[in-house]
PDB file of C-alpha atoms in Angstrom:
ATOM      1  CA  MET A   1       0.010   0.030  -0.059  1.00 52.00           C
ATOM      2  CA  THR A   2       1.380   3.328  -0.874  1.00 59.00           C
ATOM      3  CA  SER A   3       1.201   6.343   1.339  1.00 59.00           C
ATOM      4  CA  ARG A   4      -0.659   9.421   0.200  1.00 58.00           C
ATOM      5  CA  LYS A   5       1.130  12.757  -0.066  1.00 53.00           C
ATOM      6  CA  PRO A   6       0.021  15.273   2.454  1.00 58.00           C
ATOM      7  CA  SER A   7      -2.479  17.816   1.107  1.00 62.00           C
ATOM      8  CA  ARG A   8      -0.070  20.604   2.124  1.00 65.00           C
ATOM      9  CA  THR A   9       2.406  19.453  -0.553  1.00 74.00           C
ATOM     10  CA  ARG A  10      -0.312  19.285  -3.173  1.00 73.00           C
ATOM     11  CA  THR A  11      -1.464  22.769  -2.254  1.00 73.00           C
ATOM     12  CA  GLY A  12       2.155  23.971  -2.414  1.00 75.00           C
ATOM     13  CA  ILE A  13       2.703  22.508  -5.898  1.00 82.00           C
ATOM     14  CA  PHE A  14      -0.667  23.922  -7.148  1.00 81.00           C
ATOM     15  CA  VAL A  15       0.165  27.348  -5.762  1.00 79.00           C
ATOM     16  CA  TRP A  16       3.644  27.486  -7.149  1.00 85.00           C
ATOM     17  CA  THR A  17       2.363  26.318 -10.505  1.00 89.00           C
ATOM     18  CA  GLY A  18      -0.182  29.065 -10.499  1.00 87.00           C
ATOM     19  CA  ILE A  19       2.382  31.658  -9.514  1.00 89.00           C
ATOM     20  CA  VAL A  20       4.686  30.751 -12.388  1.00 91.00           C
ATOM     21  CA  PHE A  21       1.848  30.736 -14.863  1.00 94.00           C
ATOM     22  CA  ILE A  22       0.596  34.128 -13.655  1.00 93.00           C
ATOM     23  CA  LEU A  23       4.045  35.618 -13.867  1.00 93.00           C
ATOM     24  CA  LEU A  24       4.753  34.203 -17.448  1.00 94.00           C
ATOM     25  CA  VAL A  25       1.374  35.498 -18.672  1.00 94.00           C
ATOM     26  CA  SER A  26       1.735  38.906 -17.156  1.00 94.00           C
ATOM     27  CA  CYS A  27       5.203  39.317 -18.374  1.00 94.00           C
ATOM     28  CA  GLY A  28       4.207  38.123 -21.874  1.00 94.00           C
ATOM     29  CA  VAL A  29       1.269  40.357 -22.128  1.00 94.00           C
ATOM     30  CA  GLY A  30       3.296  43.345 -20.745  1.00 94.00           C
ATOM     31  CA  LEU A  31       6.135  42.863 -23.312  1.00 94.00           C
ATOM     32  CA  SER A  32       3.489  42.661 -26.152  1.00 91.00           C
ATOM     33  CA  LEU A  33       2.001  45.906 -25.027  1.00 91.00           C
ATOM     34  CA  VAL A  34       5.373  47.750 -24.651  1.00 93.00           C
ATOM     35  CA  GLY A  35       6.339  46.281 -28.139  1.00 90.00           C
ATOM     36  CA  GLU A  36       3.182  47.797 -29.572  1.00 88.00           C
ATOM     37  CA  GLY A  37       3.758  51.099 -28.054  1.00 91.00           C
ATOM     38  CA  LEU A  38       7.385  51.287 -29.068  1.00 91.00           C
ATOM     39  CA  GLY A  39       6.549  50.129 -32.537  1.00 88.00           C
ATOM     40  CA  GLY A  40       4.070  53.113 -32.841  1.00 90.00           C
ATOM     41  CA  ARG A  41       6.648  55.433 -31.559  1.00 92.00           C
ATOM     42  CA  ARG A  42       9.226  54.224 -34.140  1.00 89.00           C
ATOM     43  CA  ALA A  43       6.783  54.452 -36.962  1.00 90.00           C
ATOM     44  CA  LEU A  44       5.570  57.925 -36.008  1.00 90.00           C
ATOM     45  CA  ALA A  45       9.149  59.122 -35.805  1.00 91.00           C
ATOM     46  CA  HIS A  46      10.796  57.418 -38.802  1.00 89.00           C
ATOM     47  CA  GLY A  47       8.160  55.487 -40.645  1.00 88.00           C
ATOM     48  CA  PRO A  48       7.353  56.268 -44.362  1.00 91.00           C
ATOM     49  CA  LEU A  49       4.371  58.656 -44.741  1.00 93.00           C
ATOM     50  CA  GLY A  50       1.475  57.525 -46.885  1.00 93.00           C
ATOM     51  CA  THR A  51      -2.210  56.676 -47.276  1.00 94.00           C
ATOM     52  CA  PHE A  52      -4.126  53.742 -45.835  1.00 93.00           C
ATOM     53  CA  THR A  53      -6.940  52.357 -47.841  1.00 93.00           C
ATOM     54  CA  PRO A  54      -9.166  50.031 -45.703  1.00 93.00           C
ATOM     55  CA  THR A  55     -10.422  46.685 -47.230  1.00 92.00           C
ATOM     56  CA  GLY A  56     -11.849  45.046 -44.286  1.00 91.00           C
ATOM     57  CA  ARG A  57     -11.831  44.693 -40.523  1.00 90.00           C
ATOM     58  CA  GLU A  58     -10.681  42.183 -38.014  1.00 91.00           C
ATOM     59  CA  CYS A  59     -12.732  41.943 -34.853  1.00 88.00           C
ATOM     60  CA  GLY A  60     -11.906  40.540 -31.411  1.00 86.00           C
ATOM     61  CA  LYS A  61     -14.205  40.092 -28.506  1.00 85.00           C
ATOM     62  CA  THR A  62     -14.338  43.985 -27.510  1.00 83.00           C
ATOM     63  CA  SER A  63     -13.168  46.024 -30.515  1.00 83.00           C
ATOM     64  CA  CYS A  64     -12.115  45.714 -34.263  1.00 89.00           C
ATOM     65  CA  ALA A  65      -9.229  46.973 -36.309  1.00 90.00           C
ATOM     66  CA  TRP A  66      -9.229  48.116 -39.900  1.00 91.00           C
ATOM     67  CA  LEU A  67      -7.076  46.064 -42.363  1.00 94.00           C
ATOM     68  CA  GLY A  68      -5.986  47.430 -45.749  1.00 93.00           C
ATOM     69  CA  THR A  69      -3.319  48.572 -48.087  1.00 93.00           C
ATOM     70  CA  PHE A  70      -0.701  51.201 -47.315  1.00 93.00           C
ATOM     71  CA  THR A  71       0.655  53.208 -50.146  1.00 93.00           C
ATOM     72  CA  GLY A  72       3.677  55.516 -49.615  1.00 91.00           C
ATOM     73  CA  ALA A  73       3.301  59.256 -50.526  1.00 90.00           C
ATOM     74  CA  ASP A  74       6.076  58.968 -53.035  1.00 87.00           C
ATOM     75  CA  GLY A  75       4.457  55.694 -54.435  1.00 83.00           C
ATOM     76  CA  THR A  76       7.576  53.563 -53.787  1.00 82.00           C
ATOM     77  CA  VAL A  77       6.275  51.669 -50.695  1.00 82.00           C
ATOM     78  CA  THR A  78       3.164  49.453 -51.047  1.00 87.00           C
ATOM     79  CA  GLU A  79       2.102  47.034 -48.271  1.00 88.00           C
ATOM     80  CA  GLU A  80      -1.000  44.890 -48.139  1.00 89.00           C
ATOM     81  CA  HIS A  81      -2.717  43.309 -45.066  1.00 90.00           C
ATOM     82  CA  VAL A  82      -1.717  46.333 -43.007  1.00 91.00           C
ATOM     83  CA  GLU A  83      -3.492  46.945 -39.687  1.00 91.00           C
ATOM     84  CA  LEU A  84      -4.416  50.588 -38.669  1.00 91.00           C
ATOM     85  CA  LYS A  85      -3.778  51.717 -35.176  1.00 89.00           C
ATOM     86  CA  ASP A  86      -5.742  54.881 -34.381  1.00 85.00           C
ATOM     87  CA  ALA A  87      -6.775  56.848 -31.265  1.00 79.00           C
ATOM     88  CA  GLU A  88     -10.437  55.909 -31.958  1.00 81.00           C
ATOM     89  CA  GLU A  89     -11.979  52.596 -31.208  1.00 83.00           C
ATOM     90  CA  VAL A  90     -13.532  50.748 -34.051  1.00 84.00           C
ATOM     91  CA  ARG A  91     -16.814  48.915 -33.456  1.00 85.00           C
ATOM     92  CA  ARG A  92     -18.372  46.166 -35.584  1.00 85.00           C
ATOM     93  CA  ASP A  93     -21.120  48.394 -36.947  1.00 86.00           C
ATOM     94  CA  ASP A  94     -18.886  51.365 -37.897  1.00 86.00           C
ATOM     95  CA  PRO A  95     -18.933  52.135 -41.631  1.00 89.00           C
ATOM     96  CA  MET A  96     -15.793  51.625 -43.545  1.00 88.00           C
ATOM     97  CA  PRO A  97     -13.923  54.910 -43.997  1.00 87.00           C
ATOM     98  CA  ALA A  98     -12.475  56.335 -47.168  1.00 87.00           C
ATOM     99  CA  ALA A  99      -8.675  56.422 -47.515  1.00 89.00           C
ATOM    100  CA  VAL A 100      -6.902  57.660 -44.393  1.00 90.00           C
ATOM    101  CA  THR A 101      -4.164  60.104 -45.172  1.00 90.00           C
ATOM    102  CA  ASP A 102      -1.048  61.035 -43.219  1.00 91.00           C
ATOM    103  CA  VAL A 103      -0.333  57.719 -41.706  1.00 93.00           C
ATOM    104  CA  ARG A 104       3.076  56.234 -40.993  1.00 93.00           C
ATOM    105  CA  LEU A 105       4.061  52.657 -41.562  1.00 92.00           C
ATOM    106  CA  ASP A 106       5.933  50.342 -39.234  1.00 88.00           C
ATOM    107  CA  ASP A 107       7.152  47.552 -41.472  1.00 76.00           C
ATOM    108  CA  GLU A 108       9.596  46.223 -38.848  1.00 77.00           C
ATOM    109  CA  ALA A 109       6.851  44.410 -36.990  1.00 67.00           C
ATOM    110  CA  ASN A 110       5.661  40.948 -37.390  1.00 74.00           C
ATOM    111  CA  ARG A 111       2.546  42.336 -39.082  1.00 79.00           C
ATOM    112  CA  PRO A 112       2.919  45.648 -41.021  1.00 88.00           C
ATOM    113  CA  THR A 113       0.960  48.356 -39.016  1.00 90.00           C
ATOM    114  CA  ALA A 114       0.014  51.918 -39.938  1.00 91.00           C
ATOM    115  CA  TYR A 115      -0.322  54.593 -37.287  1.00 91.00           C
ATOM    116  CA  THR A 116      -2.268  57.772 -37.541  1.00 91.00           C
ATOM    117  CA  ALA A 117      -0.863  61.075 -36.311  1.00 88.00           C
ATOM    118  CA  ASP A 118      -3.178  61.046 -33.301  1.00 90.00           C
ATOM    119  CA  TYR A 119      -2.098  57.628 -32.083  1.00 90.00           C
ATOM    120  CA  SER A 120      -0.511  57.829 -28.606  1.00 89.00           C
ATOM    121  CA  TRP A 121       2.138  55.286 -27.848  1.00 89.00           C
ATOM    122  CA  TYR A 122       2.292  56.127 -24.114  1.00 89.00           C
ATOM    123  CA  PRO A 123      -0.760  54.213 -22.867  1.00 90.00           C
ATOM    124  CA  PRO A 124       0.377  50.811 -24.184  1.00 90.00           C
ATOM    125  CA  VAL A 125       3.941  51.350 -22.858  1.00 92.00           C
ATOM    126  CA  VAL A 126       2.592  52.209 -19.374  1.00 93.00           C
ATOM    127  CA  GLU A 127       0.092  49.433 -19.384  1.00 93.00           C
ATOM    128  CA  GLY A 128       2.829  47.077 -20.591  1.00 94.00           C
ATOM    129  CA  ALA A 129       5.032  48.161 -17.646  1.00 93.00           C
ATOM    130  CA  LEU A 130       2.201  47.847 -15.043  1.00 94.00           C
ATOM    131  CA  PHE A 131       1.072  44.459 -16.180  1.00 92.00           C
ATOM    132  CA  PRO A 132       3.903  42.478 -14.664  1.00 92.00           C
ATOM    133  CA  LEU A 133       3.546  44.414 -11.426  1.00 93.00           C
ATOM    134  CA  VAL A 134      -0.066  43.361 -11.236  1.00 93.00           C
ATOM    135  CA  GLY A 135       1.136  39.709 -11.860  1.00 92.00           C
ATOM    136  CA  LEU A 136       3.628  40.042  -9.024  1.00 91.00           C
ATOM    137  CA  GLY A 137       0.883  41.421  -6.615  1.00 92.00           C
ATOM    138  CA  ILE A 138      -1.291  38.485  -7.507  1.00 90.00           C
ATOM    139  CA  SER A 139       1.491  36.106  -6.943  1.00 88.00           C
ATOM    140  CA  ALA A 140       2.412  37.699  -3.613  1.00 88.00           C
ATOM    141  CA  PHE A 141      -1.260  37.330  -2.541  1.00 88.00           C
ATOM    142  CA  LEU A 142      -1.241  33.712  -3.561  1.00 83.00           C
ATOM    143  CA  LEU A 143       1.901  33.115  -1.413  1.00 81.00           C
ATOM    144  CA  THR A 144       0.173  34.484   1.669  1.00 81.00           C
ATOM    145  CA  VAL A 145      -3.062  32.639   1.402  1.00 71.00           C
ATOM    146  CA  PRO A 146      -1.776  29.180   2.178  1.00 60.00           C
ATOM    147  CA  LYS A 147       0.125  30.559   5.108  1.00 59.00           C
ATOM    148  CA  ARG A 148      -3.007  31.963   6.634  1.00 54.00           C
ATOM    149  CA  GLN A 149      -4.871  28.674   6.339  1.00 53.00           C
ATOM    150  CA  ARG A 150      -2.275  26.651   8.179  1.00 53.00           C
ATOM    151  CA  PRO A 151      -3.416  25.641  11.500  1.00 57.00           C
ATOM    152  CA  THR A 152      -1.285  26.915  14.563  1.00 57.00           C
ATOM    153  CA  ALA A 153       0.431  24.443  16.742  1.00 56.00           C
ATOM    154  CA  VAL A 154      -1.168  24.022  20.195  1.00 58.00           C
ATOM    155  CA  SER A 155       1.278  24.254  23.063  1.00 57.00           C
ATOM    156  CA  PRO A 156       0.859  21.696  25.879  1.00 58.00           C
TER     157      PRO A 156
END
Protein backbone atom coordinates (compact mmCIF):
# COMPACT_ATOMS: atom_id res chain seq x y z
CA MET A 1 0.00 0.00 0.00
CA THR A 2 1.35 3.38 -0.95
CA SER A 3 1.16 6.32 1.32
CA ARG A 4 -0.66 9.44 0.15
CA LYS A 5 1.14 12.74 -0.10
CA PRO A 6 0.07 15.27 2.44
CA SER A 7 -2.44 17.78 1.15
CA ARG A 8 -0.08 20.60 2.11
CA THR A 9 2.41 19.40 -0.54
CA ARG A 10 -0.29 19.25 -3.21
CA THR A 11 -1.47 22.71 -2.27
CA GLY A 12 2.09 24.00 -2.45
CA ILE A 13 2.63 22.51 -5.89
CA PHE A 14 -0.66 23.97 -7.10
CA VAL A 15 0.15 27.40 -5.68
CA TRP A 16 3.66 27.50 -7.16
CA THR A 17 2.40 26.32 -10.55
CA GLY A 18 -0.23 29.07 -10.48
CA ILE A 19 2.35 31.67 -9.49
CA VAL A 20 4.70 30.71 -12.32
CA PHE A 21 1.83 30.71 -14.81
CA ILE A 22 0.59 34.13 -13.68
CA LEU A 23 4.08 35.62 -13.85
CA LEU A 24 4.75 34.21 -17.33
CA VAL A 25 1.42 35.43 -18.71
CA SER A 26 1.70 38.88 -17.15
CA CYS A 27 5.26 39.33 -18.43
CA GLY A 28 4.28 38.12 -21.91
CA VAL A 29 1.28 40.45 -22.13
CA GLY A 30 3.37 43.31 -20.73
CA LEU A 31 6.13 42.80 -23.30
CA SER A 32 3.56 42.62 -26.08
CA LEU A 33 1.99 45.92 -25.04
CA VAL A 34 5.36 47.63 -24.68
CA GLY A 35 6.37 46.32 -28.11
CA GLU A 36 3.19 47.72 -29.66
CA GLY A 37 3.74 51.12 -28.08
CA LEU A 38 7.39 51.32 -29.08
CA GLY A 39 6.51 50.18 -32.60
CA GLY A 40 4.06 53.07 -32.83
CA ARG A 41 6.69 55.48 -31.55
CA ARG A 42 9.23 54.18 -34.07
CA ALA A 43 6.74 54.46 -36.93
CA LEU A 44 5.62 57.97 -36.00
CA ALA A 45 9.23 59.12 -35.76
CA HIS A 46 10.82 57.39 -38.77
CA GLY A 47 8.20 55.46 -40.73
CA PRO A 48 7.34 56.27 -44.34
CA LEU A 49 4.40 58.66 -44.75
CA GLY A 50 1.48 57.58 -46.89
CA THR A 51 -2.18 56.69 -47.27
CA PHE A 52 -4.08 53.77 -45.77
CA THR A 53 -6.97 52.35 -47.79
CA PRO A 54 -9.16 50.00 -45.71
CA THR A 55 -10.34 46.78 -47.32
CA GLY A 56 -11.87 45.04 -44.29
CA ARG A 57 -11.91 44.71 -40.54
CA GLU A 58 -10.71 42.17 -38.03
CA CYS A 59 -12.76 41.93 -34.85
CA GLY A 60 -11.93 40.51 -31.45
CA LYS A 61 -14.17 40.17 -28.43
CA THR A 62 -14.35 43.87 -27.58
CA SER A 63 -13.22 45.91 -30.58
CA CYS A 64 -12.16 45.78 -34.21
CA ALA A 65 -9.23 46.99 -36.29
CA TRP A 66 -9.16 48.15 -39.90
CA LEU A 67 -7.11 46.11 -42.37
CA GLY A 68 -6.05 47.42 -45.72
CA THR A 69 -3.33 48.61 -48.05
CA PHE A 70 -0.68 51.21 -47.30
CA THR A 71 0.68 53.26 -50.19
CA GLY A 72 3.65 55.54 -49.61
CA ALA A 73 3.33 59.23 -50.43
CA ASP A 74 6.04 58.91 -53.09
CA GLY A 75 4.55 55.65 -54.41
CA THR A 76 7.63 53.53 -53.67
CA VAL A 77 6.21 51.67 -50.68
CA THR A 78 3.12 49.47 -50.98
CA GLU A 79 2.11 47.02 -48.28
CA GLU A 80 -0.99 44.85 -48.17
CA HIS A 81 -2.67 43.31 -45.11
CA VAL A 82 -1.71 46.29 -42.96
CA GLU A 83 -3.47 46.94 -39.64
CA LEU A 84 -4.39 50.53 -38.75
CA LYS A 85 -3.78 51.76 -35.19
CA ASP A 86 -5.76 54.86 -34.35
CA ALA A 87 -6.81 56.85 -31.30
CA GLU A 88 -10.46 55.98 -32.00
CA GLU A 89 -11.97 52.61 -31.19
CA VAL A 90 -13.53 50.72 -34.11
CA ARG A 91 -16.83 48.89 -33.49
CA ARG A 92 -18.42 46.14 -35.55
CA ASP A 93 -21.14 48.38 -36.97
CA ASP A 94 -18.90 51.33 -37.94
CA PRO A 95 -18.97 52.14 -41.66
CA MET A 96 -15.73 51.61 -43.55
CA PRO A 97 -13.93 54.94 -43.97
CA ALA A 98 -12.47 56.27 -47.18
CA ALA A 99 -8.70 56.42 -47.51
CA VAL A 100 -6.91 57.70 -44.41
CA THR A 101 -4.11 60.12 -45.20
CA ASP A 102 -1.05 61.12 -43.19
CA VAL A 103 -0.33 57.72 -41.67
CA ARG A 104 3.06 56.25 -40.98
CA LEU A 105 4.05 52.63 -41.55
CA ASP A 106 5.93 50.36 -39.18
CA ASP A 107 7.16 47.59 -41.43
CA GLU A 108 9.59 46.17 -38.87
CA ALA A 109 6.81 44.46 -36.90
CA ASN A 110 5.62 40.88 -37.44
CA ARG A 111 2.58 42.34 -39.14
CA PRO A 112 2.91 45.68 -40.95
CA THR A 113 1.03 48.35 -39.01
CA ALA A 114 0.06 51.89 -39.97
CA TYR A 115 -0.32 54.58 -37.29
CA THR A 116 -2.32 57.79 -37.54
CA ALA A 117 -0.83 61.04 -36.27
CA ASP A 118 -3.20 61.07 -33.27
CA TYR A 119 -2.06 57.63 -32.07
CA SER A 120 -0.57 57.88 -28.58
CA TRP A 121 2.12 55.33 -27.87
CA TYR A 122 2.32 56.15 -24.14
CA PRO A 123 -0.71 54.15 -22.88
CA PRO A 124 0.44 50.77 -24.25
CA VAL A 125 3.93 51.30 -22.82
CA VAL A 126 2.60 52.29 -19.38
CA GLU A 127 0.08 49.42 -19.36
CA GLY A 128 2.81 47.03 -20.48
CA ALA A 129 5.05 48.16 -17.65
CA LEU A 130 2.25 47.86 -15.07
CA PHE A 131 1.02 44.44 -16.19
CA PRO A 132 3.95 42.46 -14.68
CA LEU A 133 3.55 44.44 -11.45
CA VAL A 134 -0.07 43.31 -11.23
CA GLY A 135 1.12 39.74 -11.81
CA LEU A 136 3.63 40.14 -8.99
CA GLY A 137 0.90 41.45 -6.69
CA ILE A 138 -1.37 38.51 -7.47
CA SER A 139 1.54 36.12 -6.94
CA ALA A 140 2.37 37.68 -3.58
CA PHE A 141 -1.26 37.32 -2.57
CA LEU A 142 -1.22 33.64 -3.56
CA LEU A 143 1.88 33.13 -1.43
CA THR A 144 0.19 34.53 1.65
CA VAL A 145 -3.11 32.63 1.32
CA PRO A 146 -1.78 29.13 2.17
CA LYS A 147 0.15 30.54 5.14
CA ARG A 148 -3.00 32.00 6.63
CA GLN A 149 -4.84 28.71 6.31
CA ARG A 150 -2.26 26.63 8.19
CA PRO A 151 -3.38 25.60 11.62
CA THR A 152 -1.30 26.91 14.48
CA ALA A 153 0.39 24.45 16.78
CA VAL A 154 -1.20 24.03 20.18
CA SER A 155 1.27 24.26 23.03
CA PRO A 156 0.93 21.67 25.83
